[in-house]
Coordinates of C-alpha atoms in Angstrom, one line a residue:
X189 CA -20.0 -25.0 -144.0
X190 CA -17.7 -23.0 -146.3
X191 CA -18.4 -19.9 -146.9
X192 CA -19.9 -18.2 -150.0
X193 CA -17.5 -17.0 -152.8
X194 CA -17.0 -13.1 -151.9
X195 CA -18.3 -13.4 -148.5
X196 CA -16.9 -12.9 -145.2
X197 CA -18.1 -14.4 -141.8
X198 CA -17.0 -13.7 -138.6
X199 CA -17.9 -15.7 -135.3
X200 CA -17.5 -14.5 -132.0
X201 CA -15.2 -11.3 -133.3
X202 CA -17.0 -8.2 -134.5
X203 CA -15.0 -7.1 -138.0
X204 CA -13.7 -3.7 -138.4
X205 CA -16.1 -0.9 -139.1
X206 CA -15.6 0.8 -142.3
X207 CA -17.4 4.1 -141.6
X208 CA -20.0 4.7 -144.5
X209 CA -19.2 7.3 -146.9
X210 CA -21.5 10.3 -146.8
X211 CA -23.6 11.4 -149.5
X212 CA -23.1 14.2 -151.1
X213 CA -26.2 16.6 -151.1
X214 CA -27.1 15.9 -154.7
X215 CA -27.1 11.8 -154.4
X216 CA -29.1 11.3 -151.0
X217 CA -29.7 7.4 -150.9
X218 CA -32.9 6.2 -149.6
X219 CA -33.5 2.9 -147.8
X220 CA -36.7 0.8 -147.0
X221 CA -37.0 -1.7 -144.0
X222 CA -39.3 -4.9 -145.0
X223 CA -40.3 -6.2 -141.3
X224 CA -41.5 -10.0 -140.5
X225 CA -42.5 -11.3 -137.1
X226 CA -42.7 -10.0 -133.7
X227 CA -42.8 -7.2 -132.0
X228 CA -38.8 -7.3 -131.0
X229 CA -37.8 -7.5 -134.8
X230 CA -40.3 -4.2 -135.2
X231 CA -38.0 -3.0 -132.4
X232 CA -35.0 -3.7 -134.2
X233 CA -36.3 -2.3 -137.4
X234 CA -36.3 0.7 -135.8
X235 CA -32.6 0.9 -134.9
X236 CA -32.4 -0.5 -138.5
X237 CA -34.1 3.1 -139.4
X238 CA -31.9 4.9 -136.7
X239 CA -28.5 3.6 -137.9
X240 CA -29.2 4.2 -141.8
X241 CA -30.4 7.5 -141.4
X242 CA -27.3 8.2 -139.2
X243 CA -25.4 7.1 -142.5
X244 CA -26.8 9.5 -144.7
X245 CA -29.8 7.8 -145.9
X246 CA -33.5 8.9 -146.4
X247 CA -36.3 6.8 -146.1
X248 CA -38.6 6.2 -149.0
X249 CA -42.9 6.5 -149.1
X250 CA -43.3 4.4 -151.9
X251 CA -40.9 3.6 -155.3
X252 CA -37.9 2.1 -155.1
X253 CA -35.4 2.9 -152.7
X254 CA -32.1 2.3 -153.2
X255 CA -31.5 0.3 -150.1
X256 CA -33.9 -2.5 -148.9
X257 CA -33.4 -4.4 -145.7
X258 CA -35.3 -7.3 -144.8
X259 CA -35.2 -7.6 -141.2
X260 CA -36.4 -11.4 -140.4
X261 CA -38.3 -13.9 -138.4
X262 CA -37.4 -17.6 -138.4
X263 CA -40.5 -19.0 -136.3
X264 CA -42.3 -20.4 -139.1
X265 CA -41.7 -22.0 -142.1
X266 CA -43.6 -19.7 -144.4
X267 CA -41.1 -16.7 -143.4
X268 CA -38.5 -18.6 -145.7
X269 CA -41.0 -18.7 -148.2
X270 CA -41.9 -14.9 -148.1
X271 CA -38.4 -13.7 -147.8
X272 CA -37.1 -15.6 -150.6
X273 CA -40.3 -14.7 -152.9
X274 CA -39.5 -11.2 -152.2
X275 CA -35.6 -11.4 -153.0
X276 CA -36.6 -12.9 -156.2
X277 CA -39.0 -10.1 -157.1
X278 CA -36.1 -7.9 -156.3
X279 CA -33.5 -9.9 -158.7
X280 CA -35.3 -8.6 -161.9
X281 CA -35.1 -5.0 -160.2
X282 CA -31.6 -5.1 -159.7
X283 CA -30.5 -6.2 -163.3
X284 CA -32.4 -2.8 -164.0
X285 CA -30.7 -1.2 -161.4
X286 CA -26.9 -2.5 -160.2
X287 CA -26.8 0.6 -157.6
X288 CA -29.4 -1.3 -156.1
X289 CA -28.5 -2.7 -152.4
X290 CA -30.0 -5.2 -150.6
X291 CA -29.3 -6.4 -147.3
X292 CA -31.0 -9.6 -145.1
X293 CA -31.1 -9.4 -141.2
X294 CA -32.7 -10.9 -138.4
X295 CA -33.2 -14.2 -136.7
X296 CA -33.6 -16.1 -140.2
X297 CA -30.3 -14.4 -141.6
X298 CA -29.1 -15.8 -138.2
X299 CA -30.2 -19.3 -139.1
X300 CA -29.6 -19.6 -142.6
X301 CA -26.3 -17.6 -142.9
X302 CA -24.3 -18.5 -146.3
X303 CA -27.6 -20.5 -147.6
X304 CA -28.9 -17.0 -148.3
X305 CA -26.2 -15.9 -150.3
X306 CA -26.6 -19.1 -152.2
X307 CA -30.4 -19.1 -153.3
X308 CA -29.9 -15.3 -153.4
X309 CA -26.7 -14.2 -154.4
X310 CA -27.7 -11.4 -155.6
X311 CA -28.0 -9.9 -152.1
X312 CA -25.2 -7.8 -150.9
X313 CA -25.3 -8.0 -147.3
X314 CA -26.4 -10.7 -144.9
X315 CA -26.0 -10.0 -141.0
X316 CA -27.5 -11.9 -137.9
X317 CA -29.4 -10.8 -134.6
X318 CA -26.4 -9.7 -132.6
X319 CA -24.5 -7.4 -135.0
X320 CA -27.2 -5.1 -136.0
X321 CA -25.2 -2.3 -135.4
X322 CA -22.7 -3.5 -138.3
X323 CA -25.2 -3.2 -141.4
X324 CA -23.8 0.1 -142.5
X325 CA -20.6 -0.6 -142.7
X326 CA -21.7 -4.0 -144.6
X327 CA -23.3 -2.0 -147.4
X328 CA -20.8 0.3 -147.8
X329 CA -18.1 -2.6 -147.7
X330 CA -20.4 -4.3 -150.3
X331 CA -20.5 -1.1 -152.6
X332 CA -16.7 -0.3 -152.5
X333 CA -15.5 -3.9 -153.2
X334 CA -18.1 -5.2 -155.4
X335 CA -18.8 -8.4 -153.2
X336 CA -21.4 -9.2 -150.8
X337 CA -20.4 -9.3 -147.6
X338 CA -21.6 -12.0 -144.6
X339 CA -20.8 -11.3 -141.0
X340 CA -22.6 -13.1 -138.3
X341 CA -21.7 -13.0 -134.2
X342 CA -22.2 -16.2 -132.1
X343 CA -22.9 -13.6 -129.3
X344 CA -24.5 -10.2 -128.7
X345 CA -21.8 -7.4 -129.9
X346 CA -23.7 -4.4 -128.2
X347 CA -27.0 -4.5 -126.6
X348 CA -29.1 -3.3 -129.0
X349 CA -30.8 -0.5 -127.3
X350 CA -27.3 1.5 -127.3
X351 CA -27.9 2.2 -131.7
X352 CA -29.6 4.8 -132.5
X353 CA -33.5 4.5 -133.1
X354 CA -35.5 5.9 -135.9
X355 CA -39.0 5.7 -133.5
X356 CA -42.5 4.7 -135.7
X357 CA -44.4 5.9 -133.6
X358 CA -44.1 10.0 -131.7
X359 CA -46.7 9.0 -128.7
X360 CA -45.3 5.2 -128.1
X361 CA -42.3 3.3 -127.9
X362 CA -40.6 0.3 -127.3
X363 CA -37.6 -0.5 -125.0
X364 CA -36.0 -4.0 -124.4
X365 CA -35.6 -4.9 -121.4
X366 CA -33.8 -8.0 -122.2
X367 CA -32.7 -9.8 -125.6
X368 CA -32.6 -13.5 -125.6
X369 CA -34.1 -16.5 -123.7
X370 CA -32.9 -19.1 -121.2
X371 CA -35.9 -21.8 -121.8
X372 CA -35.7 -24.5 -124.1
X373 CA -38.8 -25.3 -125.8
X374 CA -39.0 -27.8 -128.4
X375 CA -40.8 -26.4 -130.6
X376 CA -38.7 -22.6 -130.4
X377 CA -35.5 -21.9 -132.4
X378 CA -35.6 -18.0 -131.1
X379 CA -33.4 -19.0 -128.0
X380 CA -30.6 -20.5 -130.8
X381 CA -30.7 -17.8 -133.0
X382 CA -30.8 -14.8 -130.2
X383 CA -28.8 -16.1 -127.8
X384 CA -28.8 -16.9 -123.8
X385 CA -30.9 -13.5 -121.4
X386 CA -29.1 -10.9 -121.0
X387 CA -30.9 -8.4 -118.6
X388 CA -30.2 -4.3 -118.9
X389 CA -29.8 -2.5 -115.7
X390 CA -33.2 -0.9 -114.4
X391 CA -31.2 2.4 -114.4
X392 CA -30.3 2.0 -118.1
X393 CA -33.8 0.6 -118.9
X394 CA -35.8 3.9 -116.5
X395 CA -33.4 6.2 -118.3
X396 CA -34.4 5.6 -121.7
X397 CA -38.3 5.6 -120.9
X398 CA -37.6 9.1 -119.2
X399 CA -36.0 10.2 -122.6
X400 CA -38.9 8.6 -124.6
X401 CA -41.4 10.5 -122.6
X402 CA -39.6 14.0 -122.8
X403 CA -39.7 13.6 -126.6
X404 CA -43.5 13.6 -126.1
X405 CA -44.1 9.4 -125.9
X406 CA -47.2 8.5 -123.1
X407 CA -47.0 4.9 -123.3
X408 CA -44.7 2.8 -123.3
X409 CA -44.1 -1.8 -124.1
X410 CA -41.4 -3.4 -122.1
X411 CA -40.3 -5.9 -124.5
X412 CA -38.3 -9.3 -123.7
X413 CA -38.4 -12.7 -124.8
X414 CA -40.0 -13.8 -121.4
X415 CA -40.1 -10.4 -119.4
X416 CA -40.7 -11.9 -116.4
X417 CA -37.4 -13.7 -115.4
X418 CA -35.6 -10.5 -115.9
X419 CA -33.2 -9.3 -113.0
X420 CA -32.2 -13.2 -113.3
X421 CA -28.6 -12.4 -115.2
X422 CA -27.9 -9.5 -111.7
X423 CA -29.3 -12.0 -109.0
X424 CA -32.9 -10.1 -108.4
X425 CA -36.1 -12.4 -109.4
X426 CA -37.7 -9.4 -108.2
X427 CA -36.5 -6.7 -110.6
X428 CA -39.3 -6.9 -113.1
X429 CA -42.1 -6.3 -110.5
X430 CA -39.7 -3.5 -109.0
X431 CA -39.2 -2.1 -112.6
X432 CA -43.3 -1.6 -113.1
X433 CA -43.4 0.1 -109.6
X434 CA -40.6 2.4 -110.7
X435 CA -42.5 3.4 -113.9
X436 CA -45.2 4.1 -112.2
X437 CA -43.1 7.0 -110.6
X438 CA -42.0 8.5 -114.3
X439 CA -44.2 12.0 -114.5
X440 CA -46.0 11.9 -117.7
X441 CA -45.7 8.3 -118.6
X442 CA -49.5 7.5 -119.4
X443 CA -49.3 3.6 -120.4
X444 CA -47.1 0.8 -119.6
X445 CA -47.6 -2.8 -121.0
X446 CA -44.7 -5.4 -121.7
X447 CA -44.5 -8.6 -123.2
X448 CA -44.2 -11.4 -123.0
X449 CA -44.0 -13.3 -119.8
X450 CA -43.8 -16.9 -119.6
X451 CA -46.5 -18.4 -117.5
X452 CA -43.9 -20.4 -115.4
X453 CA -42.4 -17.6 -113.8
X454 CA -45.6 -15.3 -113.6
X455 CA -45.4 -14.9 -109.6
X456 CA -47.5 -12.9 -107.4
X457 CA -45.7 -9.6 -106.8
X458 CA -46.2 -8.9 -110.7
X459 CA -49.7 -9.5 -110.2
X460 CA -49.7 -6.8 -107.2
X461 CA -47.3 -4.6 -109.2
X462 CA -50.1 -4.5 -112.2
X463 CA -52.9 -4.0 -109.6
X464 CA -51.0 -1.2 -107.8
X465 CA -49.2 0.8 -110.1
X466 CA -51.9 3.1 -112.0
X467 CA -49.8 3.8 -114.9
X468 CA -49.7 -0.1 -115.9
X469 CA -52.4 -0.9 -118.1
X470 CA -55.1 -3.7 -117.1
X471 CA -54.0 -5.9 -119.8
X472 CA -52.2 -8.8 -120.1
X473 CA -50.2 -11.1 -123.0
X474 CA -49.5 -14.7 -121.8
X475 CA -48.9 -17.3 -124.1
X476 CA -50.5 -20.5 -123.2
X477 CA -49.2 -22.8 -126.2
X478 CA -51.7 -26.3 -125.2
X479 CA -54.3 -26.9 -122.7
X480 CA -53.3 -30.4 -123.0
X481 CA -50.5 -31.3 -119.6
X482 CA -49.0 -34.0 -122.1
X483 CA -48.3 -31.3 -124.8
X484 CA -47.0 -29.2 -122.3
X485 CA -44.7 -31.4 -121.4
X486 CA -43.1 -32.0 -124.5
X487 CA -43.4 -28.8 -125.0
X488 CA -40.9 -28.7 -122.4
X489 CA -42.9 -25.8 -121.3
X490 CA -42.8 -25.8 -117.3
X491 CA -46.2 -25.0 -116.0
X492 CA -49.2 -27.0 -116.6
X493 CA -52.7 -25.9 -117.2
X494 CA -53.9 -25.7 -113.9
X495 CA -51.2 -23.0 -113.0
X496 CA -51.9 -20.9 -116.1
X497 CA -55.8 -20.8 -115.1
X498 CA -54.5 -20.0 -111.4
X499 CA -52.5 -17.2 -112.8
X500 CA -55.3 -15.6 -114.6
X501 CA -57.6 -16.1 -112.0
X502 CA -55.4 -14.0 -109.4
X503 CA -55.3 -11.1 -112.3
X504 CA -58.6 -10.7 -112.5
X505 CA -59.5 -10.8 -108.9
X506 CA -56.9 -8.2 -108.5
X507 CA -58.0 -6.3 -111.8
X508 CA -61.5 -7.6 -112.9
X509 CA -61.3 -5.4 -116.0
X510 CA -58.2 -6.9 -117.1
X511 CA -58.0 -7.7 -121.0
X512 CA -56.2 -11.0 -121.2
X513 CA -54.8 -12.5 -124.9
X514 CA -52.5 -15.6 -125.7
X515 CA -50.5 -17.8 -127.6
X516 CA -51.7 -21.1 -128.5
X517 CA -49.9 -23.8 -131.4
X518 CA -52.4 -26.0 -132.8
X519 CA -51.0 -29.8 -134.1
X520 CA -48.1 -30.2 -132.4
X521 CA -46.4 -33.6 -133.5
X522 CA -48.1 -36.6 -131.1
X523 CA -51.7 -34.2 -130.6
X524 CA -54.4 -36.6 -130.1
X525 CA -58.2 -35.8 -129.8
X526 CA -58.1 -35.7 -126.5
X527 CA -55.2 -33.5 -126.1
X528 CA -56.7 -30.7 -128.5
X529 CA -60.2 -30.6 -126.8
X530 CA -58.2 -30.1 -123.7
X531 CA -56.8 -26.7 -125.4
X532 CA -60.2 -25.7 -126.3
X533 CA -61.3 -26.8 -122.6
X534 CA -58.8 -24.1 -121.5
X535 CA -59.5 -22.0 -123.8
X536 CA -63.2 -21.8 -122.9
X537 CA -62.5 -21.7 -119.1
X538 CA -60.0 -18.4 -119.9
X539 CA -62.3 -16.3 -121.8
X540 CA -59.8 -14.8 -123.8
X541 CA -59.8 -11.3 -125.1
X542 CA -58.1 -12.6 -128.3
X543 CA -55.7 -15.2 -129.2
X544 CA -53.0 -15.2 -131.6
X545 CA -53.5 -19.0 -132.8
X546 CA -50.8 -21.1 -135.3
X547 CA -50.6 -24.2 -136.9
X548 CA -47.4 -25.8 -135.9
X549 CA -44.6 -25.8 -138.2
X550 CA -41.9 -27.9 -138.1
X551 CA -38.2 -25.9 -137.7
X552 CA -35.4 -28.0 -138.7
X553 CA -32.7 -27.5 -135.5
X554 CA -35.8 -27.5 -132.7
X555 CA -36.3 -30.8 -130.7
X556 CA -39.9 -31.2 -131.9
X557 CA -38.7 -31.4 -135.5
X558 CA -37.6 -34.8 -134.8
X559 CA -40.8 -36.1 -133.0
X560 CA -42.7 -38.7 -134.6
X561 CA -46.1 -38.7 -135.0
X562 CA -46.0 -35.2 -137.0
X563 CA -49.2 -34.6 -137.6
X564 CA -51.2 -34.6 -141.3
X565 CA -52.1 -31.1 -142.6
X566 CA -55.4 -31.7 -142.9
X567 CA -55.5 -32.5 -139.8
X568 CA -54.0 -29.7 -138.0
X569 CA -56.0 -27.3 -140.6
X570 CA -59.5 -28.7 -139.3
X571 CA -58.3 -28.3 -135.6
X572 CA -57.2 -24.6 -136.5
X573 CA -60.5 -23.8 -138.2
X574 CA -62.4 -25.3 -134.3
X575 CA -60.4 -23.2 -132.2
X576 CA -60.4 -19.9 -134.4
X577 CA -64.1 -20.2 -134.0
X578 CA -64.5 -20.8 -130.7
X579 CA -62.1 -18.0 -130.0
X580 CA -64.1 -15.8 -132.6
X581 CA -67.2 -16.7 -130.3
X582 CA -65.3 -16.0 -126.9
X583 CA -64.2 -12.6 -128.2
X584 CA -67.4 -11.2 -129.3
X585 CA -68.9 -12.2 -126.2
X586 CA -66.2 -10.4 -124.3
X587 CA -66.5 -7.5 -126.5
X588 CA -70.1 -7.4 -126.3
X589 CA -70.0 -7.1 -122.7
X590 CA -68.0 -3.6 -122.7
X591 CA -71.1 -2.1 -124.8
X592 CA -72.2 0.9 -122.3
X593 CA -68.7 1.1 -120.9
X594 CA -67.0 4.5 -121.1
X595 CA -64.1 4.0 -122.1
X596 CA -60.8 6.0 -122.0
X597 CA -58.7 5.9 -126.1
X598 CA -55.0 6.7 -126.5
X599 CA -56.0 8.0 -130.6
X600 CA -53.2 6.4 -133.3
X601 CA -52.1 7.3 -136.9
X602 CA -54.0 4.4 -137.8
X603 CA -57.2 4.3 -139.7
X604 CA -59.7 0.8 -139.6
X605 CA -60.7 -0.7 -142.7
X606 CA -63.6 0.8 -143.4
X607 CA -62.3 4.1 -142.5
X608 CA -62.6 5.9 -145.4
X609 CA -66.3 5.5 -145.1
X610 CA -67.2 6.0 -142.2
X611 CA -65.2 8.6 -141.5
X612 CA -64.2 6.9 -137.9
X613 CA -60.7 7.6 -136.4
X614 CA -58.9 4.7 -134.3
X615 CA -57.4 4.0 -131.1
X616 CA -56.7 1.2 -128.3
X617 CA -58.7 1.1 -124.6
X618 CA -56.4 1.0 -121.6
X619 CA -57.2 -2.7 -122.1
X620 CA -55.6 -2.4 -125.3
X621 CA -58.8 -3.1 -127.2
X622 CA -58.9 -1.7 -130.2
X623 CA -61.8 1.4 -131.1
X624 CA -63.0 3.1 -133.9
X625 CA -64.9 6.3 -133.1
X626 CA -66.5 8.9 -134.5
X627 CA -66.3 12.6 -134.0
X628 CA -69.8 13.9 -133.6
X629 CA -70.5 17.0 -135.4
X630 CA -68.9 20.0 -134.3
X631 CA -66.5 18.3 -131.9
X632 CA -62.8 18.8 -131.7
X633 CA -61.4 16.6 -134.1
X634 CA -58.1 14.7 -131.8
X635 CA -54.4 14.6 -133.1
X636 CA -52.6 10.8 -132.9
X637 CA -51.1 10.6 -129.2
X638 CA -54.5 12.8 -128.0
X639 CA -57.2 10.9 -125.4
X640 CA -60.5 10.9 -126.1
X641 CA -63.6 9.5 -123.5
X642 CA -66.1 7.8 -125.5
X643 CA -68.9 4.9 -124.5
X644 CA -69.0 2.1 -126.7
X645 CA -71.7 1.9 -128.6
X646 CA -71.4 -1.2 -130.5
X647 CA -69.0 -4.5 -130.6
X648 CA -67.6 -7.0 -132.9
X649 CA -65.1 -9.9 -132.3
X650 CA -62.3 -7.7 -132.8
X651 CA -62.6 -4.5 -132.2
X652 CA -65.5 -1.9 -130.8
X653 CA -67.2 0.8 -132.1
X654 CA -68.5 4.6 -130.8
X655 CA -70.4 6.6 -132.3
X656 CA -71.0 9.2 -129.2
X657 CA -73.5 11.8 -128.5
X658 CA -71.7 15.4 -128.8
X659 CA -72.5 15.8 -124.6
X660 CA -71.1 12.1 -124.7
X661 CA -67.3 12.6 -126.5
X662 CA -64.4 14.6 -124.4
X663 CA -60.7 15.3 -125.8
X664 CA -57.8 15.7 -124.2
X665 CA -55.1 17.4 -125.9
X666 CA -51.8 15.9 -124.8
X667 CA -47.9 16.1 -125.0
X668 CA -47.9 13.3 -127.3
X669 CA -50.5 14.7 -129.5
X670 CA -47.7 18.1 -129.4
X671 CA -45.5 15.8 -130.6
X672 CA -47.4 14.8 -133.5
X673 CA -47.9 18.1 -134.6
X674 CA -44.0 18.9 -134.6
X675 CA -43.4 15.7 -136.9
X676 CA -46.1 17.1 -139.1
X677 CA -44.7 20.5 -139.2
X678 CA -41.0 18.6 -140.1
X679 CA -42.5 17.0 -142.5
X680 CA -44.1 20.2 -144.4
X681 CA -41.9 23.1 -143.1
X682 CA -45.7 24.6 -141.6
X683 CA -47.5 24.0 -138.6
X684 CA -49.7 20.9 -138.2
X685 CA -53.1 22.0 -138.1
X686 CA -55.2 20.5 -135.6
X687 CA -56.9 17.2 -136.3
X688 CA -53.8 16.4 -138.9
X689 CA -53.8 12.8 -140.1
X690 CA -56.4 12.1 -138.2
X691 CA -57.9 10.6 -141.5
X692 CA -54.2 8.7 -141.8
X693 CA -53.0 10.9 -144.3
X694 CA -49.8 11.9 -143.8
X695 CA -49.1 9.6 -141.3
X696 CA -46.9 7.3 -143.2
X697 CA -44.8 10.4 -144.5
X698 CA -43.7 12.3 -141.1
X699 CA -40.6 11.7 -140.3
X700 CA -39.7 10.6 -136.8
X701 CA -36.5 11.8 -135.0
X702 CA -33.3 9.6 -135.1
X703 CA -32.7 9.1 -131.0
X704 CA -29.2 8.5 -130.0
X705 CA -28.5 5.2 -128.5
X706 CA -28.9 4.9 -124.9
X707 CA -25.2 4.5 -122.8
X708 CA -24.4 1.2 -122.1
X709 CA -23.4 0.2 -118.9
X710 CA -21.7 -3.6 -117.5
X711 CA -24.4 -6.2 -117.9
X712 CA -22.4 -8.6 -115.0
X713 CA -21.4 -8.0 -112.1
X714 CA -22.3 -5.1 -109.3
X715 CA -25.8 -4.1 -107.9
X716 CA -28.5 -2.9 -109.7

């Protein structure tokens, strides 16, 4: 396909950076990152963050920033729909405002490349999954010659975790283990648009948590496209059990959790890992996709139902508290009856904690795309609207039974719903179940990244409630909730008092530090 007029695409080569020219201190830029999908393009978001504010560039609360990146999924079809809706919205903003910059990344910008730049031309820079690292030199490209500029890699330039990071979050983080994905499901186009696995070294990956948790983090998410074959690129089908262990040995690292790992290879010794490591949360993401063995298999996912329940059975004789969540696709082309009652068979038998359920959508360039037998909407839309409420059931049953428990809550900047009148502050359970609490009167109000030990009083299907006694509610001040007050105090040029953004005030507005990329070492070759 030809490129766009006044583009420039490069395959396989990364292009020449031209460094970005730095403000001067009377025309500071600011930027704002849009975010859609999962939790790796969050990830990336934040070395999105990292890399514009190493160019000069201030993030923006609110109005209209003069940079906006959309950073991109490509799963579903309604992404296209939201990301173009949103560049037309910007359109009218820009004939206002020619300064204005706008800049289209992630897996869909992977996909659709100069078809962007055609519906949108009005968008200055487009670059894919494994060039991240490139965007500022795009933009500044883009504002010195007056043409958008398109520069997509057919392979990972750096490994991502080597930019710098803008971190959302003071008292959590993220770190890849891995980018990409070696299976080949027909219904996925991630593996096409990210690329083949390629694993970190443990060394790099333990180095970066070390520096996360000296900068005040307590909990950490291994992230990878299927966590659980990592160590396959070095030789070691071992490491990722080995790299839980070694966490576990990381002096104020609170929390680890990961995700996600692919039912297929879930083996034992991550099971024992989990069970035996005390810093690894009791809590567990697996997708499971169908309950049907037919859709499974053309799914071309490699386990069957029978091994999945095994799996979970094994967890929770090893951690009976454990919190376990999912994936499942509802109407896959060819779905009978039968097959779907099969899912909510499975689904029944698993008892869920939550499940993150989807209608299938049909991604031109995936195998599936091509079945026959795609299925009518209606259809699928019934068979949604069953297993959401079965699932609904399951999980307020599962909640209901914590109701007494004491439980232990990492506190977040986040505030529920209904926050503002109740006055309740928020955090997740070592299971990862979400908690609002109240403070009782007179208590020490806790800072985000503090612990507080509450029973639960109350449950609902997604989320529980305490409202303790004051002999009943216990704080613990941590490192993370120091943190939180140093942001503040950046923020303001004053001390945080205590208790600050508690109410989620604030939150949004602290700024986090930009962390310098992580050293990158050989990905091939050599021991771990």
């Amino acid at each position: 396909m030809p490129d766009a007029p006044g583009t420039r695409r490069v395959s396989g080569l990364t292009a020449a950076a031209a460094p970005p020219v730095a403000p001067g201190a009377g025309d500071r830029r600011t930027y704002e990152v849009r975010t859609f999908g999962c939790q790796m393009n969050v990830h990336d978001s934040e070395r999105i963050s990292g890399l514009l504010e190493g160019a000069g560039l201030t993030r923006v609360e609110g109005g209209q920033a003069d940079v906006v990146v959309f950073n991109t999924c490509a799963v579903r079809e309604n992404a296209d729909n939201k990301l173009y809706g949103n560049l037309g919205i910007l359109k009218a903003v820009k004939e206002t405002r020619p300064d204005l910059q706008i800049a289209v990344g992630g897996c869909l910008a992977q996909k659709d490349r100069e078809t962007i730049l055609k519906k949108a031309p009005w968008v200055d820079a487009v670059f894919g999954t494994h060039n991240i690292g490139a965007l500022p030199a795009l933009l500044e490209r883009a504002r010195h010659n007056q043409d958008a500029q398109l520069e997509i890699l057919e392979s990972l330039d750096v490994f991502p975790s080597t930019l710098p990071t803008r971190r959302e979050s003071v008292y959590a983080g993220w770190v890849s283990i891995s980018v990409g994905c070696n299976n080949t499901c027909t219904f996925c186009i991630v593996p096409s648009l990210r690329g083949k696995e390629r694993d970190r070294r443990p060394g790099e990956i333990l180095a970066e948590i070390e520096a996360l948790v000296a900068d005040g983090a307590v909990e950490v998410t291994l992230l990878g496209q299927n966590v659980n074959s990592y160590g396959v690129e070095f030789g070691d089908r071992g490491a990722f059990a080995k790299l839980l262990r070694a966490c576990g040995s990381i002096e104020g690292l609170e929390r680890v959790r990961f995700t996600s790992p692919h039912p297929a290879a879930f083996t034992d010794d991550v099971i024992d890992a989990m069970a035996e490591t005390p810093n690894v949360m009791p809590q567990l993401h697996m997708p499971l996709q169908s309950g049907s063995d037919r859709v499974l298999k053309a799914m071309r996912r490699s386990y069957r139902s029978s091994r999945f329940l095994g799996i979970l059975e094994r967890v929770r004789d090893r951690m009976p508290s454990a919190a376990i969540s999912t994936d499942i696709i509802v109407g896959f082309p060819g779905e009978t009856e039968e097959d779907f009652q099969a899912t909510l068979d499975v689904v029944e038998q698993s008892r869920f904690a939550t499940a993150f359920t989807f209608q299938y959508s049909r991604r031109p360039g995936t195998p599936a795309a091509d079945l026959p037998d795609q299925l009518p909407k209606a259809v699928v839309q019934e068979r949604f609207e069953r297993l959401t409420a079965l699932q609904d059931r399951i999980s307020r049953e599962e909640n209901a039974r914590q109701v007494g428990r004491v439980v232990e809550v990492l506190v977040t900047d986040q505030q529920g719903r209904k926050g503002g009148e109740t006055h309740r502050l928020t955090g997740r359970a070592r299971d990862q179940r979400l908690v609002h609490f109240s403070v009782p009167e007179g208590g020490p109000v806790p800072r985000p990244g503090d612990v507080v030990t509450v029973p639960v009083t109350e449950a609902a299907s997604f989320h529980l409630l305490s409202d303790p006694a004051p002999e009943q509610y216990a704080v613990r001040r941590s490192r993370a909730g120091d943190a939180w007050d140093r942001s503040q105090a950046d923020s303001c040029g004053v001390p945080a008092p205590s208790g600050a953004g508690s109410d989620g005030a604030g939150a949004a507005g602290a700024p986090r530090p930009v962390a310098l990329g992580m050293p990158s070492l050989p990905v091939r070759g050599g021991r771990p």
